[in-house]
mmCIF file of C-alpha atoms and ligand atoms in Angstrom:
data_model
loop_
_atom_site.group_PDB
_atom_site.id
_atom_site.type_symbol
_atom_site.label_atom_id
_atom_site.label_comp_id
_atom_site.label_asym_id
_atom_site.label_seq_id
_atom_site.Cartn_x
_atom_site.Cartn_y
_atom_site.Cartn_z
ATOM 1 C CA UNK A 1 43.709 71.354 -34.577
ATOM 2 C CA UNK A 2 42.021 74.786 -34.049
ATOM 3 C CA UNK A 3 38.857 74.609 -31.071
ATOM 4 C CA UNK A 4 36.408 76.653 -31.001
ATOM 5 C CA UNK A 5 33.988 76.496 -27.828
ATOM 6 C CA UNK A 6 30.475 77.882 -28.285
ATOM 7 C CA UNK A 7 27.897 78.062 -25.649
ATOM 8 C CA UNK A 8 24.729 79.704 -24.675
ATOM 9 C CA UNK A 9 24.311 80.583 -21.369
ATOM 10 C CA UNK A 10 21.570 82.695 -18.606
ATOM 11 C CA UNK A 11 22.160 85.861 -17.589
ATOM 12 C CA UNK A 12 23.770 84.143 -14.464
ATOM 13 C CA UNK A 13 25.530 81.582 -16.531
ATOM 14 C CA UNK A 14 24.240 78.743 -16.722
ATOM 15 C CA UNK A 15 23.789 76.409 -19.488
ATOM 16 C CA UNK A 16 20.595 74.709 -18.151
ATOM 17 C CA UNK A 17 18.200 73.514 -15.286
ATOM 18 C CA UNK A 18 19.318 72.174 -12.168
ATOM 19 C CA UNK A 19 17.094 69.328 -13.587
ATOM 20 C CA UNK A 20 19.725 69.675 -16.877
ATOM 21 C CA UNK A 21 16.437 70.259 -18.609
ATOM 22 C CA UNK A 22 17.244 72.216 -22.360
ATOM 23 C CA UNK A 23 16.287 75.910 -21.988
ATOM 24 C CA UNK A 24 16.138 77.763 -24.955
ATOM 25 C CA UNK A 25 18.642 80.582 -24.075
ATOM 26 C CA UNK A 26 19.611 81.414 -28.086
ATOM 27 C CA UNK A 27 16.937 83.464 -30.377
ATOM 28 C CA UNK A 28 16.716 83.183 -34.136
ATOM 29 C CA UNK A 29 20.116 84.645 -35.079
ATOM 30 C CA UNK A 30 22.136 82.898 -32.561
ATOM 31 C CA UNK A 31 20.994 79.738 -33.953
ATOM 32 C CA UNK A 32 21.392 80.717 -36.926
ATOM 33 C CA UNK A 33 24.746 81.553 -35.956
ATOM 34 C CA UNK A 34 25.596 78.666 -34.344
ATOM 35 C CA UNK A 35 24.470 76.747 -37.630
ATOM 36 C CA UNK A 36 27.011 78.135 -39.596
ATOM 37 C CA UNK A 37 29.764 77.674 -37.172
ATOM 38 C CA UNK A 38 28.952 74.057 -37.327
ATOM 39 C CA UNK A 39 28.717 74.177 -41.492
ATOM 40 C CA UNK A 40 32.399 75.740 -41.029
ATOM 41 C CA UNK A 41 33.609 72.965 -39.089
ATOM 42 C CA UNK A 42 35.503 69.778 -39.827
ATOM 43 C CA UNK A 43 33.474 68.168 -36.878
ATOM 44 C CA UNK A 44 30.813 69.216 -34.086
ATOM 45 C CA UNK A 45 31.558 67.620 -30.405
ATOM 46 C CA UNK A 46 29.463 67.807 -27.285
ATOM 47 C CA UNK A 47 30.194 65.396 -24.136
ATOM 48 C CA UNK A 48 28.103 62.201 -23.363
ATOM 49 C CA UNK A 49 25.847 64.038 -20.777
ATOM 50 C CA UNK A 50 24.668 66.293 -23.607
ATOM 51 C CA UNK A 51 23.396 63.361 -25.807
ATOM 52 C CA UNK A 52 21.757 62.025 -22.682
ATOM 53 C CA UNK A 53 20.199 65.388 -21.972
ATOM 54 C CA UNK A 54 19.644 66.800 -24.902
ATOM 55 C CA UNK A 55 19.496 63.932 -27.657
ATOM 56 C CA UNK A 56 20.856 66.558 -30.161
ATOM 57 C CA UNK A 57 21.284 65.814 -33.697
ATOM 58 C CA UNK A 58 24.468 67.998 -34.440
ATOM 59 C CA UNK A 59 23.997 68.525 -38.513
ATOM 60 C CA UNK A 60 23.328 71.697 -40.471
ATOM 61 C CA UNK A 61 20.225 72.623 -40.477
ATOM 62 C CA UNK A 62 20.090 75.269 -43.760
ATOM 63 C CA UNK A 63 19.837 73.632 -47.013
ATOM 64 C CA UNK A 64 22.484 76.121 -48.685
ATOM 65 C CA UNK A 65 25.151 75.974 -46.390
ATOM 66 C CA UNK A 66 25.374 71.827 -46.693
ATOM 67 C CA UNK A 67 25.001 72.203 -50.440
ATOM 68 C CA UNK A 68 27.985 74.744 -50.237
ATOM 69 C CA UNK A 69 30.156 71.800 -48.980
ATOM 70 C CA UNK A 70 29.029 69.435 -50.857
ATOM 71 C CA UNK A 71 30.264 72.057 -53.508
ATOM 72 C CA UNK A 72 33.941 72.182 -51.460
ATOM 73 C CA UNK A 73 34.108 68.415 -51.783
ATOM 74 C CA UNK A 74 32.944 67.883 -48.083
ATOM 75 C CA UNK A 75 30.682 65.535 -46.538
ATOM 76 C CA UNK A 76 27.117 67.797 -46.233
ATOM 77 C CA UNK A 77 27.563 67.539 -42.452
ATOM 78 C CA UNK A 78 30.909 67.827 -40.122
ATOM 79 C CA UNK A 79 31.490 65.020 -38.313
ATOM 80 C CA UNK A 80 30.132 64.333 -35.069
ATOM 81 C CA UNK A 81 31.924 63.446 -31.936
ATOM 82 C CA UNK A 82 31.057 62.430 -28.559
ATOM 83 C CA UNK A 83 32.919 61.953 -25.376
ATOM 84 C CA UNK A 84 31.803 58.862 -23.768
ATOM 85 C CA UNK A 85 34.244 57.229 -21.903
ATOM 86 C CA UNK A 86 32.096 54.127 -20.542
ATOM 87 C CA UNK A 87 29.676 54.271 -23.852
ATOM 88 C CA UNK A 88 26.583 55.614 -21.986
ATOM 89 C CA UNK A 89 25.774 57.210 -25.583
ATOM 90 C CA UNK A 90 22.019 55.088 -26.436
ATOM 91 C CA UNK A 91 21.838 53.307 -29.489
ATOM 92 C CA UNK A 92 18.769 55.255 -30.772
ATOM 93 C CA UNK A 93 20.330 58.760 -30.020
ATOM 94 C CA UNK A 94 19.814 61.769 -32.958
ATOM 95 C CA UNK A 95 23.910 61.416 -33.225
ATOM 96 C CA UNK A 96 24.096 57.703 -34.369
ATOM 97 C CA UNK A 97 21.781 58.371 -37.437
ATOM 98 C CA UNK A 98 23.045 58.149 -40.889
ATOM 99 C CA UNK A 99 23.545 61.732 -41.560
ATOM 100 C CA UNK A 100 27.145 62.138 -40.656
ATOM 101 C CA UNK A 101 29.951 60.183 -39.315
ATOM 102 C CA UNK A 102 30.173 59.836 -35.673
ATOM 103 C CA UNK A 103 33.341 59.197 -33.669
ATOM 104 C CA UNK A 104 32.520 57.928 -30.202
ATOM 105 C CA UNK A 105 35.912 58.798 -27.486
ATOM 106 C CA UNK A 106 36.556 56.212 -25.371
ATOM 107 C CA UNK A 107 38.675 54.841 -22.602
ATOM 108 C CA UNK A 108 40.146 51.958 -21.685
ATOM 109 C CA UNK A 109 37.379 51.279 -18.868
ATOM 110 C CA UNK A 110 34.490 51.287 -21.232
ATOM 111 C CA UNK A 111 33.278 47.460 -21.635
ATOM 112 C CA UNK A 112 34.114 45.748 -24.421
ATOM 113 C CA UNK A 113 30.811 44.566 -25.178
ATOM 114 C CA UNK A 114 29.249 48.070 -25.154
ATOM 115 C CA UNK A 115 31.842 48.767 -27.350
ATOM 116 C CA UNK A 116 31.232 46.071 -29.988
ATOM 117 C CA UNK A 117 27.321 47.510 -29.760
ATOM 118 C CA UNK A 118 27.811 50.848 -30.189
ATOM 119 C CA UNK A 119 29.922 50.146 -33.161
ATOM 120 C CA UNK A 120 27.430 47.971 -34.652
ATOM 121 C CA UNK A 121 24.903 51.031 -34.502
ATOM 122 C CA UNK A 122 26.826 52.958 -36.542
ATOM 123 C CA UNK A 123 29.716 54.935 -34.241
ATOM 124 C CA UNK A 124 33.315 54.834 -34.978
ATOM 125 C CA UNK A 125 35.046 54.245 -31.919
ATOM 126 C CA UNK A 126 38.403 55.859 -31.144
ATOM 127 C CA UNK A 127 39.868 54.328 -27.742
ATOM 128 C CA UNK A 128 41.937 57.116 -25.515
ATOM 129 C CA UNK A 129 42.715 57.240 -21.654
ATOM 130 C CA UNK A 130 42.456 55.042 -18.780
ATOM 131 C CA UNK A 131 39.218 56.249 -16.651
ATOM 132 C CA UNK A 132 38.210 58.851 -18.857
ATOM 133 C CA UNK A 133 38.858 60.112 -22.649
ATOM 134 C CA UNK A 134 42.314 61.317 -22.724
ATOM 135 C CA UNK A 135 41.499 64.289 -24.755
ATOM 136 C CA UNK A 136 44.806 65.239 -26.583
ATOM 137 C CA UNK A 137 45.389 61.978 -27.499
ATOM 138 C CA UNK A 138 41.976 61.583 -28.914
ATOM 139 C CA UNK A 139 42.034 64.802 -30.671
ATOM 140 C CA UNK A 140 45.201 63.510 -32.323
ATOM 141 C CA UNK A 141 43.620 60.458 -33.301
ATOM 142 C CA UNK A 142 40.832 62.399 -35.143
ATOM 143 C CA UNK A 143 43.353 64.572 -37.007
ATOM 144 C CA UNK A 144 44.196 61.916 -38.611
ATOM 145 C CA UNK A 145 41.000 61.576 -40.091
ATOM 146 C CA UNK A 146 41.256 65.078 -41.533
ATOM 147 C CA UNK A 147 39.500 66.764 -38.594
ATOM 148 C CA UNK A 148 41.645 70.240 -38.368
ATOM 149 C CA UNK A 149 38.753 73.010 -37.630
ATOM 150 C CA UNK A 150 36.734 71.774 -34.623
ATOM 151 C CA UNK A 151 33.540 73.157 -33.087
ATOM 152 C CA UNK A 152 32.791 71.729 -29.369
ATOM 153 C CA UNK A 153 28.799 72.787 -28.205
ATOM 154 C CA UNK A 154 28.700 71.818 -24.567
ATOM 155 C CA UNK A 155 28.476 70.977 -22.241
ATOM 156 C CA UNK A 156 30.100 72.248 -18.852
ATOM 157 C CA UNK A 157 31.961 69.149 -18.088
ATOM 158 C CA UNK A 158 33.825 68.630 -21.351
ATOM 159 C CA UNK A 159 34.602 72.304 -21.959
ATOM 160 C CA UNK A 160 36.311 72.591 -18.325
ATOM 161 C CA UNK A 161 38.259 69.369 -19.279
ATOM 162 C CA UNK A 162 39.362 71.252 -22.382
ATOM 163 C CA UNK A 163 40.438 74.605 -20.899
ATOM 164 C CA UNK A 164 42.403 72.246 -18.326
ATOM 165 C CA UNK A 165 44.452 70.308 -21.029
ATOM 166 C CA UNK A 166 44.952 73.354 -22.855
ATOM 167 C CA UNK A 167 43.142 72.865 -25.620
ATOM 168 C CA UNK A 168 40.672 75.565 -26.580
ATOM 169 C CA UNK A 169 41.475 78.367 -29.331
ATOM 170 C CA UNK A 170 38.205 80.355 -28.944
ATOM 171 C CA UNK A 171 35.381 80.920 -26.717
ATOM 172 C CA UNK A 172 31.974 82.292 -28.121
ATOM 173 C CA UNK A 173 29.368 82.758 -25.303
ATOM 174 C CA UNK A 174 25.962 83.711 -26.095
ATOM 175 C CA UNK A 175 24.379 85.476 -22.904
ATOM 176 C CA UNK A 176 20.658 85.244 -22.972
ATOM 177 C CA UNK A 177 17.967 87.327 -21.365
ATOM 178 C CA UNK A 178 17.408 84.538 -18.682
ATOM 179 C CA UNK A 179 18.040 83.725 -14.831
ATOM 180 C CA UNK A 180 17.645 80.159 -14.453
ATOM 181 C CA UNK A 181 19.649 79.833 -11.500
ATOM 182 C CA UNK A 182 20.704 76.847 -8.840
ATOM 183 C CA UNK A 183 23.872 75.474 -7.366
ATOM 184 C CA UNK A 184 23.565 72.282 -9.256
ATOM 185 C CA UNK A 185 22.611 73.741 -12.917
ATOM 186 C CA UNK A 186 25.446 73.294 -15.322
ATOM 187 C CA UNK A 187 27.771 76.453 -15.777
ATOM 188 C CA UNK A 188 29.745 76.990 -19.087
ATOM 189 C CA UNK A 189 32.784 75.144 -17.070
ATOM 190 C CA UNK A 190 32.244 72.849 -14.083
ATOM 191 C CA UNK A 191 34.279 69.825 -13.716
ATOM 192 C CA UNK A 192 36.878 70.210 -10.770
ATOM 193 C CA UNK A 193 37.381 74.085 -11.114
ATOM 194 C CA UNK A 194 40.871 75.300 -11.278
ATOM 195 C CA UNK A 195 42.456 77.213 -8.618
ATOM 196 C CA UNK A 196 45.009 79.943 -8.497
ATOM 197 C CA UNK A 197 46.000 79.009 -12.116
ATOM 198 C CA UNK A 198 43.574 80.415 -14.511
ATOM 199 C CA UNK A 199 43.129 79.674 -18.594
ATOM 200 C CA UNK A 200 43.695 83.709 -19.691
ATOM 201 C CA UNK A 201 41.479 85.164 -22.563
ATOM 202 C CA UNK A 202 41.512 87.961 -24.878
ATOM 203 C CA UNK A 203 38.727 89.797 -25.436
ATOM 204 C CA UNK A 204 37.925 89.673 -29.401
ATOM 205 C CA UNK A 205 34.950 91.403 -29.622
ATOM 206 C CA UNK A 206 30.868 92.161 -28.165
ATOM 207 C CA UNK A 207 27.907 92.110 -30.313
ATOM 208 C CA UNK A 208 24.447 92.688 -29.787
ATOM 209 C CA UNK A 209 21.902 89.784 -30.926
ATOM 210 C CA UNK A 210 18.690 88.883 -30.294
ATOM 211 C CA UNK A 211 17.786 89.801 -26.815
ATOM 212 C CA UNK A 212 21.729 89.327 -25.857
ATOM 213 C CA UNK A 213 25.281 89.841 -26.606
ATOM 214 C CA UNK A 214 27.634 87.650 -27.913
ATOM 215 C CA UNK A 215 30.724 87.633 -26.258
ATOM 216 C CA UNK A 216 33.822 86.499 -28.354
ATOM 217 C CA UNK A 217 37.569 85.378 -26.997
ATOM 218 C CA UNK A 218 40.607 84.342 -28.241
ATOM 219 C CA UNK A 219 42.815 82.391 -25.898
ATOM 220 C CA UNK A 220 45.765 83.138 -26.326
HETATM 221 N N1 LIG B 1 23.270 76.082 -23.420
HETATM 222 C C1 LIG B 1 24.153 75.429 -24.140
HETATM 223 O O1 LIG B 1 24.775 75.999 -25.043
HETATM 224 C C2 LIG B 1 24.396 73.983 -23.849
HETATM 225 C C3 LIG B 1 25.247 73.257 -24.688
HETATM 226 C C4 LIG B 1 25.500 71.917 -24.396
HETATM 227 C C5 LIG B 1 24.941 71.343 -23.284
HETATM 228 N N2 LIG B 1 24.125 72.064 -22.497
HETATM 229 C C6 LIG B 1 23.569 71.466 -21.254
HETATM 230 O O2 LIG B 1 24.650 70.950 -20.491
HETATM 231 C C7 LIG B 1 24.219 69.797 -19.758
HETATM 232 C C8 LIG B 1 25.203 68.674 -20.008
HETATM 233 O O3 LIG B 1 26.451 69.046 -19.565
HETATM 234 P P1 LIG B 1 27.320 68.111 -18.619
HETATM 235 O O4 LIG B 1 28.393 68.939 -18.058
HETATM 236 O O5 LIG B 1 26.405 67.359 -17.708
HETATM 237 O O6 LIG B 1 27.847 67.011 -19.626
HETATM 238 P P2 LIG B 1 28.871 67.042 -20.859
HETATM 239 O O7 LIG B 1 28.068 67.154 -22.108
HETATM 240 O O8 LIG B 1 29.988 67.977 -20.634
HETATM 241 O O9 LIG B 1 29.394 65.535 -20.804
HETATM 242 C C9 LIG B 1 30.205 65.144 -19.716
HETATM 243 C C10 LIG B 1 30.505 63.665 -19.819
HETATM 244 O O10 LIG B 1 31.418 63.463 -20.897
HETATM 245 C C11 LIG B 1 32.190 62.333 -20.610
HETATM 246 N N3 LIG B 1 33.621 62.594 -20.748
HETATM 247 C C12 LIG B 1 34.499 61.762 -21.325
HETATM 248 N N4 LIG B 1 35.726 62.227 -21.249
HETATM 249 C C13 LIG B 1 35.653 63.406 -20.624
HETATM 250 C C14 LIG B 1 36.641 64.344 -20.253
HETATM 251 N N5 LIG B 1 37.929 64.174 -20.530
HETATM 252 N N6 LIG B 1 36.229 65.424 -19.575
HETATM 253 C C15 LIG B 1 34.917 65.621 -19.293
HETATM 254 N N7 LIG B 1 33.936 64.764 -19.616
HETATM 255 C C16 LIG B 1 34.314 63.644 -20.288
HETATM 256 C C17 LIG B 1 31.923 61.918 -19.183
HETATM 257 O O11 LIG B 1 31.059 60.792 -19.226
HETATM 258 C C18 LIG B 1 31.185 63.100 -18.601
HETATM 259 O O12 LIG B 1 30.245 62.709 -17.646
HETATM 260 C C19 LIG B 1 22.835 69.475 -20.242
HETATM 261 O O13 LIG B 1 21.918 69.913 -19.264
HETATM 262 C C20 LIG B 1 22.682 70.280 -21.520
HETATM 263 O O14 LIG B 1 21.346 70.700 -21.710
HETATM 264 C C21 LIG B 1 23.817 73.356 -22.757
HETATM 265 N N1 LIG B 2 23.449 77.419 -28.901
HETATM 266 C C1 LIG B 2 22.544 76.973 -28.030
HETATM 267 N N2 LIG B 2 21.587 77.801 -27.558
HETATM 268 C C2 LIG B 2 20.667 77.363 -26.664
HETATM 269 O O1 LIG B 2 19.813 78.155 -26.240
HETATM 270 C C3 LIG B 2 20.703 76.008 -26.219
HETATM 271 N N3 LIG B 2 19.799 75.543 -25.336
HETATM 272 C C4 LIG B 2 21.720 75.186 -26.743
HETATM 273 N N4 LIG B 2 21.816 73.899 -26.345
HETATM 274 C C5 LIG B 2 22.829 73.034 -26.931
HETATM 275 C C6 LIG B 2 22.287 71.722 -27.041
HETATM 276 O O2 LIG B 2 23.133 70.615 -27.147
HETATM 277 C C7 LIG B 2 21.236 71.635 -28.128
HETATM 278 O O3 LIG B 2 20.616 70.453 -27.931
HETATM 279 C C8 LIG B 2 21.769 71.669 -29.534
HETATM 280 O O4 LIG B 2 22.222 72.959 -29.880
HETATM 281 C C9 LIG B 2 20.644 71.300 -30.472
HETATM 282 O O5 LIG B 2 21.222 70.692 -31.518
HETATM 283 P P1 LIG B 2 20.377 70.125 -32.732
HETATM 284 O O6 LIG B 2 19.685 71.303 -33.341
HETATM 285 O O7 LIG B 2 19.469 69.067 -32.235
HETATM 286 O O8 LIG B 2 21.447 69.599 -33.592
HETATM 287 N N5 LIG B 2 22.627 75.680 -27.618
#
């Protein structure tokens, strides 16, 4: 499976309010950007505390680019796939409607009950890990479902969980004309934090847009 890991972030890199309230960090052509990243990908994932944030809906939003899969043979929107471990995802969240499929990850400490729920609103559950979702495993699961190409949007927890297993094939960061600021405001990667051991990138290349640059990485 090939990951690529998109964010926007502030000018001092952060990915939100210390309240994890949504600031709009992107312009025009960065969302426009981001749009058809997500029409290029087999499936879009964000972490649970993005859906609880955010409520995003994760589909294409341009009328050509879905009718240009549908002309490929694919579904008109990717996928969608959340890491939830304990199914915190609500049952009237943007991701559970009927315009994609939707994989909820799992672990093995997520109630049974929740689980039957959240099935019966419409998620595919794939069960990986013991505390939390086991994400190599997972992944694997989903490959099996034909997801090769996958786009991940945020947010700081699940992309530091991804760098640390190892995971990630490319990093696009938008950097927005912002300071937002705080010690407790999500960064791109937050989780634990590595030390002494660092995920290496490549620089790919720098482009102007809107009012910021995009930065793109391989990692090698
Ligand atoms: N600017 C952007 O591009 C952007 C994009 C996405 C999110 N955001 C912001 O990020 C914030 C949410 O980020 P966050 O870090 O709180 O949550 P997150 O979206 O990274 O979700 C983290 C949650 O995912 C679940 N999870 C399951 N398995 C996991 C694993 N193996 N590793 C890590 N998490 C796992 C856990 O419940 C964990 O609490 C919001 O404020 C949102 O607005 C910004
Ligand atoms: N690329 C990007 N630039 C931003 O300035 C910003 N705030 C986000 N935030 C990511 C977040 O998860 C958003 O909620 C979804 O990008 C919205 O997704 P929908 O259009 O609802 O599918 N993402």
């Amino acid at each position: 499976m090939y990951v690529v890991v998109n964010a926007a972030m502030s000018a001092d890199g952060k990915l939100s309010t210390r309240e994890r309230e949504q600031v709009e960090i992107s312009g025009p052509a960065d969302f426009d950007r981001v749009d058809a990243l997500r029409a290029e990908s087999d499936a879009v994932m964000v972490g649970v505390g993005t859906v609880l944030a955010d409520d995003p809906s994760l589909t294409v939003d341009d009328d050509a680019r879905r009718e240009r899969r549908r002309d490929a043979g694919k579904p008109e929107n990717p996928a969608r796939i959340v890491a939830d471990s304990r199914v915190r995802t609500p049952h009237d969240a943007r991701v559970l409607d009927d315009r994609a499929d939707t994989y909820l990850l799992t672990s093995e400490a997520a109630p049974q009950d929740f689980v039957a729920e959240i099935s019966e609103a419409g998620a595919e559950v794939v069960s990986a890990g013991e505390q939390q979702v086991d994400l190599p495993e997972a992944l694997a699961q989903l490959e099996d479902h034909g997801i090769e190409r996958l786009m991940v949007e945020g947010g700081g927890e699940l992309i530091f969980s991804l760098f640390a297993a190892d995971m990630v094939d490319e990093l696009s960061t938008f950097v927005g004309p912002a300071v937002i600021g705080g010690w407790k405001a999500p960064t791109l990667a937050d989780g634990d934090g590595f030390v002494g051991e660092f995920p290496e990138l490549s620089l790919r290349d720098v482009e102007r847009v809107d009012d910021g640059v995009l930065i793109r990485w391989d990692v090698p």
